[in-house]
N, CA and C atoms as an extended XYZ file, in Angstrom:
543
Properties=species:S:1:pos:R:3:atomname:S:1:resname:S:1:resid:I:1 pbc="F F F"
N        15.175        7.461      -14.783 N   UNK     1
C        13.820        7.414      -14.412 CA  UNK     1
C        13.604        5.944      -14.726 C   UNK     1
N        12.478        5.216      -13.847 N   UNK     2
C        12.515        4.031      -14.178 CA  UNK     2
C        11.346        3.673      -15.112 C   UNK     2
N        11.118        2.502      -15.630 N   UNK     3
C        10.047        2.254      -16.909 CA  UNK     3
C         8.759        2.579      -16.759 C   UNK     3
N         8.088        2.916      -17.245 N   UNK     4
C         6.400        3.059      -17.404 CA  UNK     4
C         5.665        1.933      -16.229 C   UNK     4
N         6.356        0.930      -16.949 N   UNK     5
C         5.899       -0.282      -16.571 CA  UNK     5
C         5.564       -0.614      -14.942 C   UNK     5
N         6.736        0.047      -14.160 N   UNK     6
C         6.445        0.466      -12.712 CA  UNK     6
C         5.271        0.425      -12.200 C   UNK     6
N         4.736        1.988      -12.953 N   UNK     7
C         3.420        2.653      -12.617 CA  UNK     7
C         2.170        1.959      -12.918 C   UNK     7
N         2.340        1.588      -14.356 N   UNK     8
C         0.857        0.547      -14.616 CA  UNK     8
C         0.850       -0.507      -14.094 C   UNK     8
N         1.719       -1.142      -13.553 N   UNK     9
C         1.651       -2.468      -12.870 CA  UNK     9
C         1.307       -2.128      -11.382 C   UNK     9
N         1.947       -1.149      -10.828 N   UNK    10
C         1.295       -0.654       -9.398 CA  UNK    10
C        -0.202        0.130       -9.352 C   UNK    10
N        -0.512        0.210      -10.205 N   UNK    11
C        -2.231        0.883      -10.574 CA  UNK    11
C        -2.834       -0.591      -10.430 C   UNK    11
N        -2.415       -1.436      -11.153 N   UNK    12
C        -3.235       -2.799      -11.473 CA  UNK    12
C        -3.293       -3.414      -10.186 C   UNK    12
N        -1.992       -3.492       -9.387 N   UNK    13
C        -2.020       -4.376       -8.159 CA  UNK    13
C        -2.637       -3.602       -7.411 C   UNK    13
N        -2.557       -2.364       -7.321 N   UNK    14
C        -3.223       -1.310       -5.945 CA  UNK    14
C        -4.723       -1.508       -6.395 C   UNK    14
N        -5.361       -1.849       -7.573 N   UNK    15
C        -6.915       -1.886       -7.579 CA  UNK    15
C        -7.167       -3.003       -7.502 C   UNK    15
N        -6.446       -3.980       -7.793 N   UNK    16
C        -6.931       -5.482       -7.549 CA  UNK    16
C        -6.908       -5.594       -5.577 C   UNK    16
N        -5.979       -5.428       -5.267 N   UNK    17
C        -6.416       -5.411       -3.713 CA  UNK    17
C        -7.182       -4.487       -3.102 C   UNK    17
N        -7.663       -3.382       -3.804 N   UNK    18
C        -8.805       -2.603       -3.197 CA  UNK    18
C       -10.239       -3.221       -3.296 C   UNK    18
N       -10.046       -4.406       -3.999 N   UNK    19
C       -11.341       -4.884       -4.475 CA  UNK    19
C       -11.771       -5.857       -3.489 C   UNK    19
N       -11.090       -6.263       -2.447 N   UNK    20
C       -11.496       -7.375       -1.297 CA  UNK    20
C       -13.032       -6.257       -0.635 C   UNK    20
N       -13.801       -7.522       -0.399 N   UNK    21
C       -14.997       -6.901       -0.085 CA  UNK    21
C       -15.476       -7.193        1.173 C   UNK    21
N       -16.461       -6.352        1.910 N   UNK    22
C       -16.911       -6.877        3.630 CA  UNK    22
C       -17.667       -8.045        3.335 C   UNK    22
N       -17.959       -8.778        4.586 N   UNK    23
C       -18.455       -9.765        4.716 CA  UNK    23
C       -19.860       -9.688        4.707 C   UNK    23
N       -20.762      -10.805        4.886 N   UNK    24
C       -22.404      -10.829        4.575 CA  UNK    24
C       -22.788      -10.170        5.995 C   UNK    24
N       -22.302       -8.878        6.333 N   UNK    25
C       -23.056       -8.258        7.390 CA  UNK    25
C       -23.342       -6.948        6.956 C   UNK    25
N       -24.582       -6.571        7.161 N   UNK    26
C       -25.383       -5.311        7.182 CA  UNK    26
C       -24.572       -4.055        6.930 C   UNK    26
N       -24.921       -3.081        6.082 N   UNK    27
C       -24.034       -1.795        6.157 CA  UNK    27
C       -24.387       -1.144        7.521 C   UNK    27
N       -25.381       -1.231        7.927 N   UNK    28
C       -25.779       -0.404        9.386 CA  UNK    28
C       -25.287       -0.901       10.360 C   UNK    28
N       -25.287       -1.883       10.537 N   UNK    29
C       -24.263       -3.302       11.757 CA  UNK    29
C       -22.824       -2.779       11.470 C   UNK    29
N       -22.001       -2.934       10.389 N   UNK    30
C       -20.853       -2.806       10.407 CA  UNK    30
C       -20.801       -1.132       10.665 C   UNK    30
N       -21.245       -0.366       10.069 N   UNK    31
C       -21.514        1.677       10.430 CA  UNK    31
C       -21.573        1.982       11.943 C   UNK    31
N       -22.524        0.819       12.505 N   UNK    32
C       -22.579        1.140       13.863 CA  UNK    32
C       -21.339        0.519       14.486 C   UNK    32
N       -20.528       -0.533       14.454 N   UNK    33
C       -19.372       -0.840       15.058 CA  UNK    33
C       -18.095        0.230       14.708 C   UNK    33
N       -18.055        0.535       13.352 N   UNK    34
C       -17.280        1.441       12.996 CA  UNK    34
C       -17.162        2.522       13.786 C   UNK    34
N       -18.258        3.301       13.719 N   UNK    35
C       -18.535        4.436       14.830 CA  UNK    35
C       -18.015        4.375       16.361 C   UNK    35
N       -18.173        3.029       16.403 N   UNK    36
C       -17.744        2.433       17.996 CA  UNK    36
C       -16.409        2.800       18.065 C   UNK    36
N       -15.791        2.597       17.095 N   UNK    37
C       -14.123        2.575       17.005 CA  UNK    37
C       -13.586        1.381       16.659 C   UNK    37
N       -14.206        0.345       16.079 N   UNK    38
C       -13.703       -0.897       15.836 CA  UNK    38
C       -13.018       -1.011       14.301 C   UNK    38
N       -11.932       -0.693       14.584 N   UNK    39
C       -10.708       -0.959       13.251 CA  UNK    39
C       -11.025       -1.718       12.368 C   UNK    39
N       -11.547       -3.353       12.512 N   UNK    40
C       -11.988       -4.180       11.319 CA  UNK    40
C       -13.256       -3.718       10.615 C   UNK    40
N       -14.094       -3.226       11.426 N   UNK    41
C       -15.400       -2.675       11.003 CA  UNK    41
C       -15.241       -1.243       10.209 C   UNK    41
N       -14.029       -0.445       10.926 N   UNK    42
C       -14.090        0.851        9.999 CA  UNK    42
C       -13.159        0.322        8.598 C   UNK    42
N       -12.337       -0.602        8.518 N   UNK    43
C       -11.651       -0.698        7.222 CA  UNK    43
C       -13.001       -1.571        6.211 C   UNK    43
N       -13.855       -2.272        6.942 N   UNK    44
C       -15.100       -2.748        6.071 CA  UNK    44
C       -15.813       -1.902        5.582 C   UNK    44
N       -15.972       -0.875        6.350 N   UNK    45
C       -17.099        0.501        5.809 CA  UNK    45
C       -16.161        0.883        5.033 C   UNK    45
N       -14.793        1.058        4.891 N   UNK    46
C       -14.523        1.942        3.871 CA  UNK    46
C       -14.188        1.170        2.592 C   UNK    46
N       -14.072       -0.281        2.721 N   UNK    47
C       -14.350       -1.130        1.490 CA  UNK    47
C       -15.981       -0.957        1.181 C   UNK    47
N       -16.764       -0.819        1.699 N   UNK    48
C       -18.237       -0.781        1.276 CA  UNK    48
C       -18.395        0.831        0.415 C   UNK    48
N       -18.103        1.655        1.158 N   UNK    49
C       -18.029        2.902        0.257 CA  UNK    49
C       -17.307        2.892       -0.943 C   UNK    49
N       -15.855        2.431       -0.897 N   UNK    50
C       -15.067        2.176       -1.912 CA  UNK    50
C       -16.028        1.655       -3.335 C   UNK    50
N       -16.393        0.521       -3.008 N   UNK    51
C       -16.810       -0.486       -4.212 CA  UNK    51
C       -18.484       -0.130       -4.167 C   UNK    51
N       -19.044        0.880       -3.086 N   UNK    52
C       -20.192        1.003       -3.368 CA  UNK    52
C       -21.457       -0.056       -3.070 C   UNK    52
N       -21.015       -0.839       -2.152 N   UNK    53
C       -21.541       -1.972       -1.601 CA  UNK    53
C       -22.565       -1.692       -0.330 C   UNK    53
N       -24.049       -1.842       -0.772 N   UNK    54
C       -25.295       -1.563        0.202 CA  UNK    54
C       -25.232        0.061        0.327 C   UNK    54
N       -24.351        0.734       -0.352 N   UNK    55
C       -24.538        2.158       -0.075 CA  UNK    55
C       -23.888        2.851       -1.454 C   UNK    55
N       -24.143        4.103       -1.621 N   UNK    56
C       -23.630        5.105       -2.762 CA  UNK    56
C       -21.768        4.913       -2.680 C   UNK    56
N       -21.340        4.460       -3.614 N   UNK    57
C       -19.768        4.594       -3.800 CA  UNK    57
C       -19.370        6.016       -3.379 C   UNK    57
N       -18.629        6.202       -2.376 N   UNK    58
C       -18.080        7.419       -2.071 CA  UNK    58
C       -16.433        7.513       -1.662 C   UNK    58
N       -15.514        7.828       -2.516 N   UNK    59
C       -14.269        7.495       -2.015 CA  UNK    59
C       -13.781        8.766       -0.948 C   UNK    59
N       -14.581        9.799       -0.539 N   UNK    60
C       -14.343       10.613        0.422 CA  UNK    60
C       -14.393        9.847        1.600 C   UNK    60
N       -15.691        9.046        1.825 N   UNK    61
C       -16.142        8.372        2.639 CA  UNK    61
C       -15.065        7.214        3.089 C   UNK    61
N       -15.049        6.376        1.992 N   UNK    62
C       -13.748        5.673        1.823 CA  UNK    62
C       -12.550        6.051        2.596 C   UNK    62
N       -11.965        7.104        2.035 N   UNK    63
C       -10.931        7.289        2.923 CA  UNK    63
C       -11.029        7.510        4.108 C   UNK    63
N       -12.021        8.284        4.684 N   UNK    64
C       -12.292        8.654        6.220 CA  UNK    64
C       -12.330        7.332        6.737 C   UNK    64
N       -12.776        6.540        6.384 N   UNK    65
C       -13.187        5.308        7.329 CA  UNK    65
C       -11.857        4.332        7.202 C   UNK    65
N       -11.267        4.278        6.037 N   UNK    66
C        -9.614        3.349        6.019 CA  UNK    66
C        -8.571        4.286        6.906 C   UNK    66
N        -8.579        5.679        6.731 N   UNK    67
C        -7.508        6.339        7.565 CA  UNK    67
C        -7.807        6.364        9.160 C   UNK    67
N        -9.278        6.231        9.339 N   UNK    68
C        -9.550        5.827       11.114 CA  UNK    68
C        -9.293        4.759       11.596 C   UNK    68
N        -9.285        3.629       10.608 N   UNK    69
C        -8.453        2.342       10.858 CA  UNK    69
C        -7.218        2.125       10.834 C   UNK    69
N        -6.723        3.008        9.984 N   UNK    70
C        -5.220        2.738        9.927 CA  UNK    70
C        -4.228        3.381       11.032 C   UNK    70
N        -5.209        4.651       11.426 N   UNK    71
C        -4.607        5.401       12.640 CA  UNK    71
C        -4.600        4.199       13.869 C   UNK    71
N        -5.559        3.089       13.791 N   UNK    72
C        -5.404        1.946       14.833 CA  UNK    72
C        -4.203        1.410       14.630 C   UNK    72
N        -3.378        1.341       13.556 N   UNK    73
C        -2.731        0.499       13.223 CA  UNK    73
C        -2.914       -0.560       12.522 C   UNK    73
N        -3.958       -0.966       11.610 N   UNK    74
C        -4.451       -1.930       10.733 CA  UNK    74
C        -3.596       -1.703        9.761 C   UNK    74
N        -2.742       -2.735        9.240 N   UNK    75
C        -2.044       -2.596        7.948 CA  UNK    75
C        -2.861       -2.415        6.778 C   UNK    75
N        -3.743       -3.309        6.724 N   UNK    76
C        -4.546       -3.261        5.593 CA  UNK    76
C        -4.971       -1.787        5.124 C   UNK    76
N        -5.667       -1.534        6.298 N   UNK    77
C        -6.342        0.260        6.299 CA  UNK    77
C        -5.193        1.085        5.986 C   UNK    77
N        -3.754        0.856        6.583 N   UNK    78
C        -3.010        1.598        6.350 CA  UNK    78
C        -2.436        1.590        4.698 C   UNK    78
N        -2.359        0.483        3.999 N   UNK    79
C        -2.272        0.207        2.565 CA  UNK    79
C        -3.332        1.006        1.790 C   UNK    79
N        -4.404        0.555        2.245 N   UNK    80
C        -5.391        1.401        1.308 CA  UNK    80
C        -5.549        2.879        1.495 C   UNK    80
N        -4.908        3.373        2.654 N   UNK    81
C        -5.089        5.009        2.830 CA  UNK    81
C        -4.024        5.587        1.873 C   UNK    81
N        -2.552        4.522        1.769 N   UNK    82
C        -2.280        5.113        0.948 CA  UNK    82
C        -2.423        4.896       -0.372 C   UNK    82
N        -2.847        3.863       -0.892 N   UNK    83
C        -3.185        3.932       -2.255 CA  UNK    83
C        -4.520        5.285       -2.740 C   UNK    83
N        -5.411        5.221       -1.773 N   UNK    84
C        -6.348        6.285       -1.765 CA  UNK    84
C        -5.358        7.760       -2.253 C   UNK    84
N        -4.286        7.975       -1.618 N   UNK    85
C        -3.742        9.189       -1.798 CA  UNK    85
C        -2.370        9.048       -3.196 C   UNK    85
N        -2.396        7.967       -3.399 N   UNK    86
C        -1.715        7.437       -4.456 CA  UNK    86
C        -2.406        7.784       -5.574 C   UNK    86
N        -3.857        7.492       -5.815 N   UNK    87
C        -4.399        7.353       -7.018 CA  UNK    87
C        -5.312        8.709       -6.572 C   UNK    87
N        -5.070        9.676       -5.965 N   UNK    88
C        -6.188       10.601       -5.698 CA  UNK    88
C        -7.610       10.601       -5.651 C   UNK    88
N        -7.881        9.440       -5.133 N   UNK    89
C        -9.452        8.980       -4.892 CA  UNK    89
C        -9.880        9.648       -3.558 C   UNK    89
N       -11.050       10.514       -3.414 N   UNK    90
C       -11.177       11.001       -2.252 CA  UNK    90
C       -10.305       12.174       -1.690 C   UNK    90
N        -9.410       12.199       -2.482 N   UNK    91
C        -8.800       13.343       -1.700 CA  UNK    91
C        -7.736       13.786       -3.004 C   UNK    91
N        -7.042       14.671       -2.878 N   UNK    92
C        -6.223       15.183       -3.979 CA  UNK    92
C        -4.702       14.538       -3.825 C   UNK    92
N        -4.197       13.814       -5.009 N   UNK    93
C        -3.141       13.036       -5.301 CA  UNK    93
C        -2.375       13.508       -4.394 C   UNK    93
N        -1.546       12.842       -3.505 N   UNK    94
C        -0.195       13.199       -2.835 CA  UNK    94
C         0.465       12.079       -2.355 C   UNK    94
N         1.523       11.997       -3.199 N   UNK    95
C         2.477       11.020       -3.186 CA  UNK    95
C         3.397       10.933       -1.855 C   UNK    95
N         3.472       11.982       -1.060 N   UNK    96
C         4.203       12.066       -0.114 CA  UNK    96
C         3.497       11.580        0.926 C   UNK    96
N         1.921       11.561        0.749 N   UNK    97
C         1.301       11.197        1.862 CA  UNK    97
C         0.982        9.937        1.641 C   UNK    97
N         0.945        9.293        0.377 N   UNK    98
C         0.875        7.923        0.027 CA  UNK    98
C         2.099        7.287        0.706 C   UNK    98
N         3.358        7.998        0.582 N   UNK    99
C         4.652        7.027        0.643 CA  UNK    99
C         4.231        6.887        2.337 C   UNK    99
N         3.981        7.702        3.006 N   UNK   100
C         3.692        7.908        4.809 CA  UNK   100
C         2.987        6.622        4.998 C   UNK   100
N         1.858        6.444        4.163 N   UNK   101
C         0.625        5.422        4.748 CA  UNK   101
C         1.431        3.563        4.443 C   UNK   101
N         2.382        4.153        2.941 N   UNK   102
C         2.706        2.393        2.800 CA  UNK   102
C         3.873        1.979        3.263 C   UNK   102
N         4.563        3.262        3.764 N   UNK   103
C         5.526        2.842        4.682 CA  UNK   103
C         5.257        2.325        6.258 C   UNK   103
N         4.269        2.934        6.615 N   UNK   104
C         3.570        2.196        8.029 CA  UNK   104
C         3.198        0.997        7.842 C   UNK   104
N         2.275        0.820        6.770 N   UNK   105
C         1.847       -0.809        6.414 CA  UNK   105
C         3.124       -1.470        6.100 C   UNK   105
N         3.967       -1.300        5.391 N   UNK   106
C         5.281       -2.255        4.773 CA  UNK   106
C         5.918       -2.496        6.343 C   UNK   106
N         6.170       -1.670        7.261 N   UNK   107
C         6.821       -1.869        8.335 CA  UNK   107
C         6.163       -2.920        9.515 C   UNK   107
N         4.688       -3.125        9.168 N   UNK   108
C         4.160       -4.337        9.947 CA  UNK   108
C         4.019       -5.465        8.523 C   UNK   108
N         4.822       -5.706        7.503 N   UNK   109
C         4.944       -6.607        6.995 CA  UNK   109
C         4.229       -6.969        5.772 C   UNK   109
N         3.417       -5.995        5.509 N   UNK   110
C         2.353       -5.593        4.214 CA  UNK   110
C         3.415       -5.858        2.874 C   UNK   110
N         3.151       -6.877        2.550 N   UNK   111
C         4.082       -7.235        1.034 CA  UNK   111
C         3.490       -6.411       -0.074 C   UNK   111
N         2.212       -5.813       -0.279 N   UNK   112
C         1.675       -4.981       -1.294 CA  UNK   112
C         2.315       -3.296       -1.102 C   UNK   112
N         2.546       -3.103        0.363 N   UNK   113
C         2.670       -1.686        0.854 CA  UNK   113
C         4.390       -2.101        0.783 C   UNK   113
N         5.023       -2.956        0.962 N   UNK   114
C         6.271       -3.301        0.337 CA  UNK   114
C         7.033       -2.644       -1.263 C   UNK   114
N         6.215       -3.433       -1.984 N   UNK   115
C         6.280       -3.524       -3.188 CA  UNK   115
C         6.184       -1.746       -3.500 C   UNK   115
N         4.921       -1.332       -3.366 N   UNK   116
C         4.774        0.140       -3.758 CA  UNK   116
C         5.627        1.060       -3.142 C   UNK   116
N         6.050        0.907       -1.885 N   UNK   117
C         7.399        1.766       -1.652 CA  UNK   117
C         8.471        1.536       -2.765 C   UNK   117
N         8.908        0.100       -2.530 N   UNK   118
C        10.068        0.123       -3.757 CA  UNK   118
C         9.343        0.926       -5.126 C   UNK   118
N         8.539        0.693       -5.806 N   UNK   119
C         8.128        1.548       -6.905 CA  UNK   119
C         7.929        3.034       -6.591 C   UNK   119
N         7.711        3.432       -5.677 N   UNK   120
C         7.633        5.053       -5.630 CA  UNK   120
C         9.364        5.556       -5.360 C   UNK   120
N         9.923        4.573       -4.691 N   UNK   121
C        11.589        5.056       -4.524 CA  UNK   121
C        12.449        4.936       -5.733 C   UNK   121
N        11.811        3.862       -6.669 N   UNK   122
C        12.600        3.742       -7.961 CA  UNK   122
C        12.108        4.714       -8.732 C   UNK   122
N        11.129        5.386       -8.649 N   UNK   123
C        10.654        6.364       -9.553 CA  UNK   123
C        10.701        7.925       -9.160 C   UNK   123
N        11.087        7.902       -7.484 N   UNK   124
C        11.235        9.200       -7.420 CA  UNK   124
C         9.982        9.702       -6.951 C   UNK   124
N         8.825        9.152       -6.401 N   UNK   125
C         7.302        9.531       -6.372 CA  UNK   125
C         7.434        9.812       -4.903 C   UNK   125
N         7.237       11.033       -4.018 N   UNK   126
C         6.999       10.866       -3.177 CA  UNK   126
C         8.222       11.253       -2.186 C   UNK   126
N         9.409       10.979       -2.746 N   UNK   127
C        10.777       10.884       -1.940 CA  UNK   127
C        11.899       11.045       -3.112 C   UNK   127
N        13.008       11.487       -2.598 N   UNK   128
C        14.032       11.447       -3.776 CA  UNK   128
C        14.132        9.949       -4.185 C   UNK   128
N        14.333        9.927       -5.627 N   UNK   129
C        14.441        8.146       -6.165 CA  UNK   129
C        15.758        7.905       -5.398 C   UNK   129
N        15.621        6.887       -5.087 N   UNK   130
C        16.724        6.081       -4.305 CA  UNK   130
C        16.382        4.337       -4.899 C   UNK   130
N        17.421        3.853       -5.662 N   UNK   131
C        17.552        2.605       -5.918 CA  UNK   131
C        17.900        1.712       -4.908 C   UNK   131
N        18.607        2.173       -3.985 N   UNK   132
C        18.998        1.084       -2.762 CA  UNK   132
C        17.664        0.884       -2.274 C   UNK   132
N        17.151        1.823       -1.809 N   UNK   133
C        15.395        1.650       -0.670 CA  UNK   133
C        14.567        0.824       -1.654 C   UNK   133
N        14.920        1.222       -2.944 N   UNK   134
C        13.643        0.555       -4.056 CA  UNK   134
C        14.084       -0.984       -3.779 C   UNK   134
N        15.210       -1.200       -4.235 N   UNK   135
C        15.797       -2.827       -3.999 CA  UNK   135
C        15.308       -3.183       -2.819 C   UNK   135
N        15.633       -2.551       -1.786 N   UNK   136
C        15.513       -3.056       -0.249 CA  UNK   136
C        13.909       -3.663       -0.039 C   UNK   136
N        12.992       -2.669       -0.680 N   UNK   137
C        11.709       -2.819       -0.428 CA  UNK   137
C        11.082       -4.097       -1.383 C   UNK   137
N        11.542       -4.148       -2.640 N   UNK   138
C        11.020       -4.829       -3.286 CA  UNK   138
C        11.523       -6.269       -2.997 C   UNK   138
N        13.071       -6.341       -2.413 N   UNK   139
C        12.981       -7.723       -1.758 CA  UNK   139
C        12.539       -8.231       -0.556 C   UNK   139
N        12.022       -7.243        0.317 N   UNK   140
C        11.085       -7.974        1.079 CA  UNK   140
C         9.945       -8.200        0.731 C   UNK   140
N         9.520       -7.258       -0.390 N   UNK   141
C         7.820       -7.824       -0.766 CA  UNK   141
C         7.935       -9.498       -1.613 C   UNK   141
N         9.165       -9.338       -2.175 N   UNK   142
C         9.234      -10.852       -3.195 CA  UNK   142
C         9.642      -11.970       -1.669 C   UNK   142
N        10.456      -11.496       -0.658 N   UNK   143
C        10.312      -12.531        0.199 CA  UNK   143
C         9.362      -13.003        0.725 C   UNK   143
N         8.164      -11.762        0.963 N   UNK   144
C         6.818      -12.092        1.629 CA  UNK   144
C         5.849      -12.855        0.639 C   UNK   144
N         6.677      -13.297       -0.765 N   UNK   145
C         5.417      -13.829       -1.545 CA  UNK   145
C         4.886      -13.131       -2.622 C   UNK   145
N         5.191      -12.019       -2.713 N   UNK   146
C         4.867      -10.880       -3.597 CA  UNK   146
C         5.473      -11.268       -4.809 C   UNK   146
N         5.058      -12.359       -5.699 N   UNK   147
C         5.870      -12.499       -7.143 CA  UNK   147
C         5.977      -11.415       -7.793 C   UNK   147
N         5.158      -10.423       -7.970 N   UNK   148
C         5.395       -9.438       -9.151 CA  UNK   148
C         6.463       -8.728       -8.768 C   UNK   148
N         7.073       -8.706       -7.797 N   UNK   149
C         8.393       -7.971       -7.441 CA  UNK   149
C         9.564       -8.295       -8.157 C   UNK   149
N         9.420       -9.619       -8.200 N   UNK   150
C        10.748      -10.357       -9.295 CA  UNK   150
C        11.062       -9.576      -10.316 C   UNK   150
N        10.149       -9.222      -11.159 N   UNK   151
C        10.520       -8.593      -12.310 CA  UNK   151
C        11.248       -6.985      -12.490 C   UNK   151
N        10.486       -6.498      -11.312 N   UNK   152
C        11.123       -5.325      -10.817 CA  UNK   152
C        12.403       -5.173      -10.349 C   UNK   152
N        12.511       -6.240       -9.383 N   UNK   153
C        14.416       -6.616       -8.969 CA  UNK   153
C        14.956       -6.641       -9.971 C   UNK   153
N        14.620       -7.378      -10.913 N   UNK   154
C        15.343       -7.725      -12.146 CA  UNK   154
C        16.006       -6.212      -12.916 C   UNK   154
N        14.725       -5.452      -12.920 N   UNK   155
C        14.914       -4.238      -13.612 CA  UNK   155
C        15.800       -3.287      -13.004 C   UNK   155
N        15.734       -3.378      -11.902 N   UNK   156
C        16.864       -2.575      -10.928 CA  UNK   156
C        18.382       -3.051      -11.141 C   UNK   156
N        18.034       -4.479      -10.956 N   UNK   157
C        19.685       -5.047      -11.348 CA  UNK   157
C        20.565       -3.979      -12.290 C   UNK   157
N        19.909       -3.711      -13.437 N   UNK   158
C        20.327       -3.411      -14.422 CA  UNK   158
C        20.718       -2.041      -14.066 C   UNK   158
N        20.397       -1.206      -13.165 N   UNK   159
C        20.572       -0.183      -13.139 CA  UNK   159
C        21.394        0.122      -11.460 C   UNK   159
N        21.736       -0.948      -11.199 N   UNK   160
C        22.678       -0.897       -9.827 CA  UNK   160
C        23.791       -1.510      -10.128 C   UNK   160
N        24.824       -1.172       -9.124 N   UNK   161
C        26.376       -1.216       -9.377 CA  UNK   161
C        26.235       -2.888       -8.066 C   UNK   161
N        27.264       -3.544       -8.026 N   UNK   162
C        27.425       -4.648       -7.171 CA  UNK   162
C        27.319       -4.041       -5.739 C   UNK   162
N        27.908       -3.187       -5.381 N   UNK   163
C        28.179       -2.161       -4.476 CA  UNK   163
C        26.498       -1.816       -3.586 C   UNK   163
N        26.039       -1.114       -4.722 N   UNK   164
C        24.811       -0.729       -4.350 CA  UNK   164
C        23.517       -1.735       -4.085 C   UNK   164
N        23.821       -3.293       -4.447 N   UNK   165
C        22.832       -4.460       -4.550 CA  UNK   165
C        23.227       -4.630       -2.904 C   UNK   165
N        24.821       -4.987       -2.634 N   UNK   166
C        24.704       -5.344       -1.173 CA  UNK   166
C        24.624       -4.504       -0.234 C   UNK   166
N        24.496       -3.404       -0.465 N   UNK   167
C        23.857       -1.949        0.360 CA  UNK   167
C        22.257       -2.170        0.300 C   UNK   167
N        21.767       -2.461       -0.504 N   UNK   168
C        20.378       -2.736       -0.647 CA  UNK   168
C        19.878       -4.080        0.363 C   UNK   168
N        20.682       -4.994        0.213 N   UNK   169
C        20.484       -6.532        0.826 CA  UNK   169
C        20.773       -5.946        2.155 C   UNK   169
N        21.655       -5.538        2.530 N   UNK   170
C        22.197       -5.087        4.183 CA  UNK   170
C        20.853       -4.118        4.544 C   UNK   170
N        20.460       -3.330        3.919 N   UNK   171
C        19.183       -2.268        4.462 CA  UNK   171
C        17.993       -3.315        4.291 C   UNK   171
N        17.623       -4.231        3.842 N   UNK   172
C        16.525       -5.172        3.658 CA  UNK   172
C        16.748       -5.443        5.004 C   UNK   172
N        17.702       -6.581        5.292 N   UNK   173
C        17.823       -7.201        6.882 CA  UNK   173
C        17.633       -6.005        7.704 C   UNK   173
N        18.189       -5.074        7.728 N   UNK   174
C        17.849       -3.880        8.817 CA  UNK   174
C        16.426       -3.674        9.105 C   UNK   174
N        15.630       -3.370        8.095 N   UNK   175
C        14.496       -3.259        8.118 CA  UNK   175
C        13.493       -4.369        8.509 C   UNK   175
N        13.819       -5.541        8.184 N   UNK   176
C        13.160       -6.744        8.512 CA  UNK   176
C        13.304       -7.091       10.030 C   UNK   176
N        14.331       -6.633       10.644 N   UNK   177
C        14.804       -6.906       12.223 CA  UNK   177
C        13.555       -5.855       12.578 C   UNK   177
N        13.183       -4.868       12.249 N   UNK   178
C        12.491       -3.569       12.582 CA  UNK   178
C        11.032       -3.987       12.918 C   UNK   178
N        10.525       -4.948       12.049 N   UNK   179
C         9.016       -5.423       11.678 CA  UNK   179
C         8.420       -5.479       12.944 C   UNK   179
N         7.278       -5.229       12.969 N   UNK   180
C         6.328       -5.367       14.037 CA  UNK   180
C         5.423       -6.763       14.082 C   UNK   180
N         5.958       -7.607       15.298 N   UNK   181
C         5.443       -8.813       15.155 CA  UNK   181
C         4.279       -9.120       15.367 C   UNK   181
């Protein structure tokens, strides 16, 4: 089992990233665009419901709009959908579903999602514990500028053999090749 540090830090980072907020557009204008299927507007509307900006805070509505944008392959929305499932906001907590959405965003090179996948694999949340996958995803997050991954990589180093780290590096290289451009 990985240290509790992973969990506390994951929640802190996720909370900070969920605090992005909609531009200076009216709620009604964004809602109309979102209802017309505009993925960025759906994402903004999700943020507005999440934060209670120009509307009542409503996590269920936030999740609905994040998920609609996520289904259109918007990585930030996929990440936030995963976050909602991870934290159980607007929906019952579901690590398997969180892992699914983080995976989709991570494969579009979203470093926060890559980091969260690493945390989940390290702790065995949503999938069996797998330090090799954890290390691979943490390495990718770090190589994409997510500095917080460095400390967790160092912690993983203490729990892995040299052979396992080599396998993780090879796995990270394979994953990176598959990223959507």
